XYZ file of C-alpha atoms in Angstrom:
561
model
C 87.907 296.391 158.514
C 88.991 292.771 158.814
C 90.033 290.487 155.991
C 90.403 286.730 156.367
C 93.184 285.036 154.433
C 93.526 281.463 153.214
C 96.749 280.443 151.464
C 96.749 277.868 148.675
C 98.879 274.799 149.192
C 101.375 276.050 146.606
C 101.753 279.295 148.534
C 101.248 281.532 145.498
C 97.521 282.065 145.390
C 94.763 282.066 147.935
C 91.373 283.482 148.866
C 90.335 286.622 150.705
C 87.099 287.558 152.434
C 86.162 290.716 154.305
C 84.712 290.284 157.787
C 82.565 292.404 160.048
C 83.887 293.305 163.493
C 82.130 290.232 164.941
C 83.862 287.961 162.446
C 80.850 287.312 160.215
C 81.247 287.554 156.437
C 81.074 291.072 155.033
C 81.537 290.213 151.381
C 82.109 287.544 148.795
C 85.057 285.171 148.771
C 87.655 286.466 146.318
C 90.053 283.901 144.807
C 93.402 285.453 143.842
C 96.209 283.965 141.798
C 98.797 286.374 143.180
C 98.222 286.502 146.927
C 101.114 288.869 147.633
C 99.947 291.290 144.957
C 96.351 291.208 146.179
C 97.391 291.849 149.790
C 99.695 294.693 148.716
C 96.887 296.341 146.761
C 94.448 296.063 149.628
C 97.021 297.217 152.189
C 97.649 300.364 150.165
C 93.919 301.066 150.027
C 92.757 300.765 153.650
C 95.144 298.676 155.786
C 92.696 296.054 157.090
C 93.528 293.809 160.021
C 94.495 290.550 158.345
C 93.117 287.434 160.020
C 95.180 284.374 159.164
C 96.103 281.005 160.607
C 99.662 281.902 161.574
C 101.912 284.838 160.771
C 104.894 282.502 160.471
C 103.154 280.677 157.611
C 102.212 283.753 155.597
C 104.206 286.870 156.390
C 107.839 285.900 155.637
C 106.881 285.171 152.031
C 105.023 288.455 151.738
C 108.128 290.269 152.979
C 110.262 288.551 150.358
C 107.799 289.881 147.785
C 108.202 293.388 149.148
C 104.829 293.449 150.937
C 104.392 294.704 154.497
C 101.156 294.825 156.434
C 100.176 297.123 159.281
C 98.038 294.810 161.436
C 97.037 291.178 161.812
C 95.281 288.725 164.086
C 97.319 285.549 164.482
C 94.895 282.719 165.211
C 97.584 280.291 166.364
C 99.198 282.646 168.873
C 95.775 283.710 170.153
C 94.674 280.103 170.559
C 97.767 279.395 172.646
C 96.940 282.341 174.931
C 93.317 281.283 175.300
C 94.126 277.642 175.972
C 96.628 278.720 178.613
C 94.048 280.999 180.196
C 91.648 278.062 180.412
C 94.288 275.975 182.211
C 95.254 273.905 179.169
C 98.693 275.364 178.566
C 100.595 273.518 175.828
C 97.492 272.136 174.085
C 97.560 272.002 170.258
C 97.048 275.516 168.923
C 97.256 275.342 165.130
C 94.179 276.001 162.985
C 93.198 272.307 162.577
C 93.261 271.832 166.370
C 91.281 275.008 167.070
C 88.662 274.042 164.485
C 88.403 270.488 165.803
C 87.895 271.673 169.389
C 85.200 274.055 168.264
C 83.360 271.316 166.396
C 83.775 268.632 169.037
C 86.039 266.543 166.802
C 89.216 264.667 167.781
C 91.931 267.296 168.202
C 94.986 266.644 166.041
C 98.443 267.313 167.371
C 100.312 270.304 166.034
C 103.049 269.533 163.544
C 106.458 269.204 165.203
C 108.538 272.390 165.395
C 110.540 272.937 162.278
C 114.303 272.808 162.439
C 115.445 276.120 161.043
C 118.033 275.942 158.319
C 120.763 278.571 158.148
C 119.994 281.223 155.525
C 122.854 280.088 153.326
C 120.723 277.232 152.054
C 119.131 277.757 148.664
C 115.655 279.245 148.676
C 113.049 278.803 146.027
C 109.901 280.632 145.084
C 107.480 282.577 147.232
C 106.777 280.150 150.086
C 109.471 277.507 149.516
C 111.363 278.043 152.777
C 111.280 276.886 156.369
C 108.176 279.067 156.769
C 106.245 277.237 154.043
C 102.488 276.848 154.519
C 101.108 273.445 155.428
C 99.704 271.076 152.844
C 95.968 270.601 152.260
C 94.065 270.513 155.533
C 91.122 268.482 154.334
C 88.692 271.304 155.104
C 87.879 274.794 153.835
C 90.640 276.915 155.342
C 88.942 280.268 154.757
C 85.770 279.032 156.406
C 87.789 277.701 159.339
C 89.656 280.995 159.725
C 86.389 282.900 160.108
C 84.871 280.242 162.348
C 87.833 280.103 164.737
C 88.159 283.881 164.776
C 84.537 284.305 165.869
C 85.015 281.733 168.602
C 88.172 283.446 169.816
C 86.337 286.770 170.033
C 83.733 285.098 172.226
C 86.302 283.474 174.502
C 88.319 286.674 174.872
C 85.120 288.425 175.935
C 84.615 285.831 178.661
C 88.008 286.348 180.307
C 88.260 288.133 183.640
C 89.587 291.335 182.056
C 88.529 291.290 178.370
C 90.018 294.684 177.588
C 93.428 293.689 178.869
C 93.292 290.351 177.100
C 92.412 292.040 173.798
C 95.525 294.173 174.226
C 97.566 291.021 174.851
C 96.213 289.393 171.690
C 96.896 292.517 169.621
C 100.413 292.884 171.039
C 101.225 289.204 170.493
C 100.071 289.407 166.882
C 102.006 292.634 166.319
C 105.051 290.974 167.829
C 104.783 288.197 165.275
C 104.911 290.810 162.509
C 107.941 292.471 164.116
C 109.732 289.142 164.498
C 109.239 288.271 160.847
C 110.360 291.744 159.766
C 113.509 291.592 161.892
C 114.386 288.193 160.481
C 113.842 289.560 156.977
C 115.912 292.728 157.503
C 118.720 290.928 159.314
C 121.229 292.256 161.817
C 124.268 293.883 160.145
C 127.251 291.640 160.779
C 130.882 291.988 159.694
C 132.284 288.504 159.048
C 135.840 289.885 158.789
C 135.624 291.492 162.220
C 134.057 288.329 163.605
C 137.042 286.303 162.388
C 139.466 288.839 163.853
C 137.903 288.840 167.315
C 137.671 285.038 167.374
C 141.387 284.831 166.640
C 142.072 287.339 169.426
C 140.021 285.354 171.925
C 140.678 281.771 170.856
C 143.706 281.739 168.624
C 143.646 280.514 165.052
C 141.132 277.771 164.160
C 142.630 274.277 164.119
C 142.025 271.604 161.473
C 141.029 269.186 164.242
C 139.964 269.868 167.797
C 139.514 273.072 169.779
C 141.498 276.256 169.127
C 144.734 276.965 170.970
C 143.397 278.970 173.911
C 140.865 276.290 174.871
C 143.602 273.654 174.767
C 145.773 275.801 177.050
C 142.943 276.313 179.542
C 142.173 272.590 179.513
C 145.770 271.910 180.543
C 145.578 274.536 183.333
C 142.343 273.066 184.690
C 143.735 269.535 184.687
C 146.863 270.730 186.475
C 144.795 272.535 189.111
C 142.891 269.337 189.857
C 145.966 267.138 189.590
C 144.123 265.215 186.904
C 144.670 263.967 183.378
C 142.068 263.723 180.648
C 139.397 265.801 182.424
C 137.021 267.441 179.933
C 136.111 270.939 181.195
C 133.035 271.002 178.958
C 131.563 268.056 180.909
C 129.701 269.385 183.997
C 129.534 265.919 185.535
C 133.306 265.457 185.300
C 133.946 268.908 186.770
C 131.556 268.335 189.699
C 133.300 265.018 190.460
C 136.713 266.674 190.245
C 135.681 269.299 192.786
C 134.262 266.591 195.046
C 137.595 264.764 194.974
C 139.164 268.058 196.100
C 136.757 268.263 199.022
C 134.457 270.872 197.437
C 130.780 269.995 196.923
C 128.939 272.049 194.293
C 125.426 271.416 192.911
C 126.319 272.390 189.337
C 128.900 274.288 187.312
C 126.993 277.503 186.746
C 129.235 280.546 186.800
C 127.621 282.095 189.889
C 128.169 278.838 191.794
C 131.816 278.557 190.740
C 132.581 282.161 191.733
C 131.859 281.245 195.351
C 134.444 278.482 195.381
C 138.053 278.926 196.504
C 140.053 276.646 194.239
C 142.836 277.229 191.668
C 140.715 275.599 188.948
C 137.953 278.208 189.194
C 139.612 281.058 187.270
C 140.670 279.006 184.192
C 137.385 277.101 184.332
C 135.294 280.295 184.178
C 137.350 281.542 181.228
C 137.047 278.165 179.535
C 133.273 278.117 179.916
C 132.926 281.564 178.358
C 135.279 280.884 175.447
C 133.916 277.393 174.820
C 130.412 278.820 174.509
C 131.639 281.427 172.021
C 133.482 278.810 169.979
C 130.586 276.349 169.812
C 127.659 278.777 169.613
C 129.094 281.759 167.703
C 132.388 280.558 166.266
C 133.635 280.247 162.704
C 131.136 277.540 161.723
C 128.256 279.619 163.039
C 129.379 282.666 161.047
C 129.751 280.650 157.851
C 126.240 279.250 158.262
C 124.284 282.243 159.529
C 125.913 285.429 158.207
C 125.056 285.859 154.542
C 125.664 289.029 152.548
C 126.540 290.966 155.683
C 123.375 290.070 157.588
C 122.522 287.661 160.384
C 118.925 286.514 159.836
C 117.578 284.324 162.652
C 114.015 283.084 162.874
C 112.340 284.626 165.910
C 109.643 282.786 167.861
C 107.443 285.361 169.622
C 106.011 283.985 172.846
C 108.439 281.088 172.617
C 109.015 281.100 176.400
C 106.164 280.567 178.870
C 106.611 284.080 180.287
C 105.924 285.553 176.856
C 109.558 286.295 176.151
C 110.831 285.437 172.714
C 112.948 282.530 171.575
C 114.708 281.837 168.297
C 114.740 278.805 166.085
C 118.411 278.456 165.255
C 121.201 281.020 165.298
C 121.157 281.956 168.982
C 120.258 285.609 168.367
C 119.102 286.098 171.955
C 122.383 284.908 173.484
C 124.977 286.823 171.481
C 127.995 287.203 173.832
C 129.245 290.728 174.448
C 132.644 289.876 172.961
C 131.047 288.853 169.665
C 128.940 292.021 169.449
C 131.999 293.859 168.168
C 131.163 292.342 164.782
C 127.728 294.005 164.742
C 128.536 297.237 162.898
C 126.085 299.606 161.239
C 126.157 300.107 157.487
C 128.092 303.118 156.149
C 126.058 306.249 156.778
C 123.820 304.381 159.213
C 123.851 303.939 162.972
C 122.275 301.884 165.741
C 119.852 303.234 168.300
C 120.012 300.801 171.230
C 117.314 301.194 173.877
C 117.396 299.182 177.090
C 114.711 299.341 179.772
C 116.429 299.808 183.118
C 115.115 298.110 186.268
C 112.040 296.984 184.341
C 110.803 294.142 186.545
C 110.889 296.093 189.847
C 109.025 298.935 188.142
C 106.458 296.488 186.829
C 105.973 295.126 190.352
C 105.278 298.651 191.574
C 102.649 299.136 188.869
C 100.807 295.807 189.149
C 100.848 295.555 192.952
C 99.358 298.986 193.526
C 101.881 299.705 196.279
C 101.843 303.507 196.383
C 105.085 303.849 198.285
C 106.962 301.600 195.872
C 105.315 303.406 192.933
C 106.616 306.695 194.342
C 110.124 305.214 194.380
C 109.591 303.947 190.823
C 108.866 307.515 189.723
C 112.565 308.211 190.222
C 115.308 307.657 187.690
C 117.092 305.088 189.871
C 114.512 303.001 191.683
C 117.046 301.227 193.914
C 118.578 304.510 195.024
C 115.099 305.845 195.825
C 114.337 302.721 197.860
C 117.627 303.057 199.676
C 116.959 306.668 200.599
C 113.414 305.867 201.692
C 113.874 302.698 203.743
C 117.407 301.266 203.673
C 119.543 304.018 205.247
C 120.970 304.908 201.863
C 122.293 301.384 201.203
C 121.460 300.864 197.497
C 122.940 297.357 197.365
C 120.769 296.237 200.274
C 117.652 297.723 198.656
C 118.415 295.894 195.406
C 118.958 292.570 197.161
C 115.667 292.964 199.007
C 113.568 293.730 195.952
C 115.136 291.092 193.718
C 114.956 288.589 196.567
C 111.230 289.219 196.967
C 110.613 288.700 193.253
C 112.766 285.578 192.979
C 112.038 283.917 196.305
C 115.348 284.318 198.110
C 114.843 283.174 201.692
C 118.324 283.076 203.224
C 121.673 284.754 203.538
C 122.061 288.514 203.262
C 118.518 288.838 201.955
C 116.853 288.024 205.317
C 117.267 291.422 207.043
C 116.721 293.269 203.760
C 113.458 291.397 203.144
C 112.280 292.297 206.641
C 112.688 295.972 205.806
C 110.923 295.494 202.479
C 108.007 293.675 204.127
C 107.567 296.517 206.615
C 107.995 299.443 204.233
C 106.256 298.077 201.118
C 103.696 295.581 202.435
C 101.370 295.717 199.421
C 104.088 294.841 196.919
C 105.558 292.224 199.224
C 102.180 290.551 199.737
C 101.505 290.612 195.988
C 104.427 288.319 195.177
C 103.890 286.292 198.359
C 100.315 285.577 197.272
C 101.503 284.509 193.835
C 103.985 282.153 195.496
C 101.291 280.656 197.745
C 99.040 280.028 194.755
C 101.893 278.320 192.929
C 102.876 276.168 195.888
C 99.260 275.000 196.154
C 99.261 274.019 192.470
C 97.189 276.984 191.294
C 97.512 279.247 188.271
C 98.652 282.860 188.215
C 98.322 285.414 185.442
C 100.211 288.391 184.113
C 98.622 291.843 184.083
C 97.123 291.318 180.611
C 96.150 287.702 181.224
C 98.967 285.407 180.096
C 98.654 282.322 182.297
C 101.405 280.190 183.755
C 101.537 276.454 183.000
C 99.719 274.129 185.419
C 101.710 272.325 188.076
C 102.037 269.333 185.758
C 103.362 271.514 182.916
C 106.887 272.361 181.845
C 107.227 275.288 184.251
C 110.584 274.018 185.491
C 112.069 274.861 182.094
C 110.516 278.311 181.963
C 113.762 280.253 181.905
C 112.945 282.241 185.049
C 116.165 281.533 186.940
C 117.044 284.251 189.442
C 119.763 286.776 188.670
C 123.027 286.344 190.528
C 122.299 289.437 192.653
C 119.680 287.533 194.675
C 122.285 285.163 196.043
C 119.874 282.248 195.733
C 121.833 279.195 196.821
C 119.101 276.563 196.887
C 119.059 274.427 193.722
C 116.104 275.343 191.542
C 114.962 271.739 191.561
C 114.229 272.062 195.347
C 111.049 270.775 196.883
C 108.407 270.832 194.159
C 106.029 273.151 196.011
C 108.699 275.709 196.912
C 110.228 275.612 193.458
C 106.858 276.202 191.808
C 106.188 279.011 194.279
C 109.413 280.696 193.177
C 108.298 280.266 189.588
C 104.813 281.755 190.027
C 106.187 284.544 192.230
C 108.371 285.728 189.375
C 105.988 284.786 186.569
C 103.460 287.498 187.450
C 106.235 290.091 187.234
C 108.360 288.798 184.366
C 105.393 287.964 182.147
C 104.013 291.461 182.658
C 107.441 292.936 181.901
C 107.423 290.930 178.667
C 104.028 292.456 177.858
C 105.348 295.972 178.430
C 108.251 295.240 176.076
C 105.895 293.771 173.495
C 103.648 296.838 173.577
C 106.774 298.992 173.231
C 107.716 297.031 170.112
C 104.235 297.367 168.629
C 104.011 301.103 169.218
C 107.577 301.697 168.010
C 106.845 299.739 164.832
C 103.954 302.088 164.127
C 106.028 305.156 164.983
C 108.800 304.135 162.553
C 106.418 303.375 159.681
C 107.261 305.530 156.695
C 110.899 305.984 157.721
C 113.917 304.001 156.562
C 114.637 302.897 160.134
C 114.251 299.200 160.869
C 114.192 297.182 164.066
C 116.911 294.558 163.759
C 117.201 292.971 167.221
C 115.022 292.484 170.281
C 116.377 290.799 173.416
C 113.972 290.733 176.370
C 114.108 294.390 177.504
C 116.319 295.772 174.744
C 115.517 296.822 171.191
C 118.021 297.762 168.491
C 117.044 300.021 165.582
C 119.218 300.394 162.471
C 118.663 303.753 160.815
C 120.298 306.400 158.629
C 122.517 308.562 160.832
C 120.482 311.677 160.080
C 117.340 309.977 161.449
C 118.908 308.949 164.784
C 117.449 311.876 166.707
C 113.992 311.146 165.374
C 114.318 307.474 166.342
C 115.568 308.314 169.849
C 112.576 310.588 170.409
C 110.219 307.887 169.113
C 111.710 305.265 171.425
C 111.245 307.430 174.510
C 107.740 308.401 173.442
C 106.730 304.785 172.852
C 108.120 303.655 176.218
C 105.921 306.244 177.897
C 102.965 305.169 175.797
C 103.506 301.498 176.632
C 103.312 302.299 180.354
C 100.087 304.250 179.915
C 98.463 301.616 177.713
C 99.120 298.868 180.234
C 98.726 300.596 183.573
C 96.780 303.774 182.913
C 97.546 306.851 184.976
C 100.438 305.568 187.084
C 103.310 307.439 188.698
C 105.663 304.580 187.768
C 108.191 305.576 185.135
C 109.725 303.204 182.603
C 112.918 305.012 181.560
C 115.160 303.754 178.799
C 118.928 303.882 178.520
C 119.396 304.915 174.880
C 122.681 304.854 172.977
C 123.434 305.986 169.433
C 126.425 303.927 168.304
C 128.111 302.653 165.196
C 128.847 299.268 166.774
C 126.490 297.300 169.001
C 129.277 296.537 171.486
C 129.625 300.272 172.232
C 126.086 300.587 173.587
C 125.708 301.200 177.317
């Protein structure tokens, strides 16, 4: 059963209407004064799939009222997927835009992204937060919800692989529920330990200016360059300082600096790491974001073009390892941390249909299996070859390794090569379930698909436009599919944990963290492994590719493998 939801402008009441599977009305419109209470009552009765404009507008307030739902269809997230599939990535996706497109009316722009406020700010009644619903639309919202939903069903059915795309829509909507629930639960965070580790790393906070250790490193860096007044946090100044020393570097990324022989490199690398901790997760951050022992960021599912998540404030997806020492489970509770190992190479094996690579991916260590099969036991060479193929490395140590890969695993190699050729020609590529990359005129350059340092890619990512886009599309087909696998894992794990006290509290790309009573840890570990297996089957059917997880049961997040 489906139930459409329209929220009143004040966020307290609304209207509900049951829908048939095709989106047509299956009952009368029911006005309710207490929307949260009405949804809770209906959820307890038969758990319908709720169809609403946007999970971010409705669900956080329900959670604050103690109401959780099992399933939903998020019209806004689905519209974004469908517009991308049609080659209109980035088009307005909110309910007013979807309705206007359907009716042939001028399409209004989406409202600008909200600036998330730290949770320490005062919060009012049910929907009076950053996730407040929009004001009056000027049209019947419930009618528009049903109308847009029916149109989305039609458009999903017209995609190349409707079954896969339906799974993508369901997973994306489930991910929105998970994101809201994680933000509501919060990540346990010890402010006292955070202060202690900051003092160990940086020294005591200063009334004015940076802490002591940053000041010391600044002096070391200036001395190494024979300079005065150089600001290490200014990339342009650092690049010029290296140039004056006879060293040309394209940027100040850590992997670039590590290749440079210069006395300024060591203090500069330390400075960069500590400066990022101080500015992004220092004392001010803790005061603003950690309230009552919980860090509660606002997650943005699908916030990156590959389908990976982003956050709106708080930097939850870039918590440095040093700071993770402050993430400690509640007394009597523990963390179950599950990390998918070698996920992208395994995904390539599954989506390319390369049987030989899939056989290697059936092993616990894919790189070791590759090495034994085709690289004379050299695991490092096998890893460089596979990562180089996925990220477009064309020089250095990767050249002979890629030659071996091309010969031994031609189907997988050609799969990413074809994606690169399509990208270079300005075409569109899709993930396994149907997420589509931005067009050549889109913001693909900011997609967050930079290669890992292991590939040894030396060419600046700005490169020639065609080659750079080819690198992007080459990796998009793999990374976007990996994001889908992780999303399906989240959705299935959410269902598996229903009815327990365990709660997902953090999700970072390929890693999920569950906070649970210590006596339930074994049950959660078993569920995580089971759901990883299920995610592989749901996406790829009967495949020999394994998707193993490294699972740790720890009291502190920093102790996870």
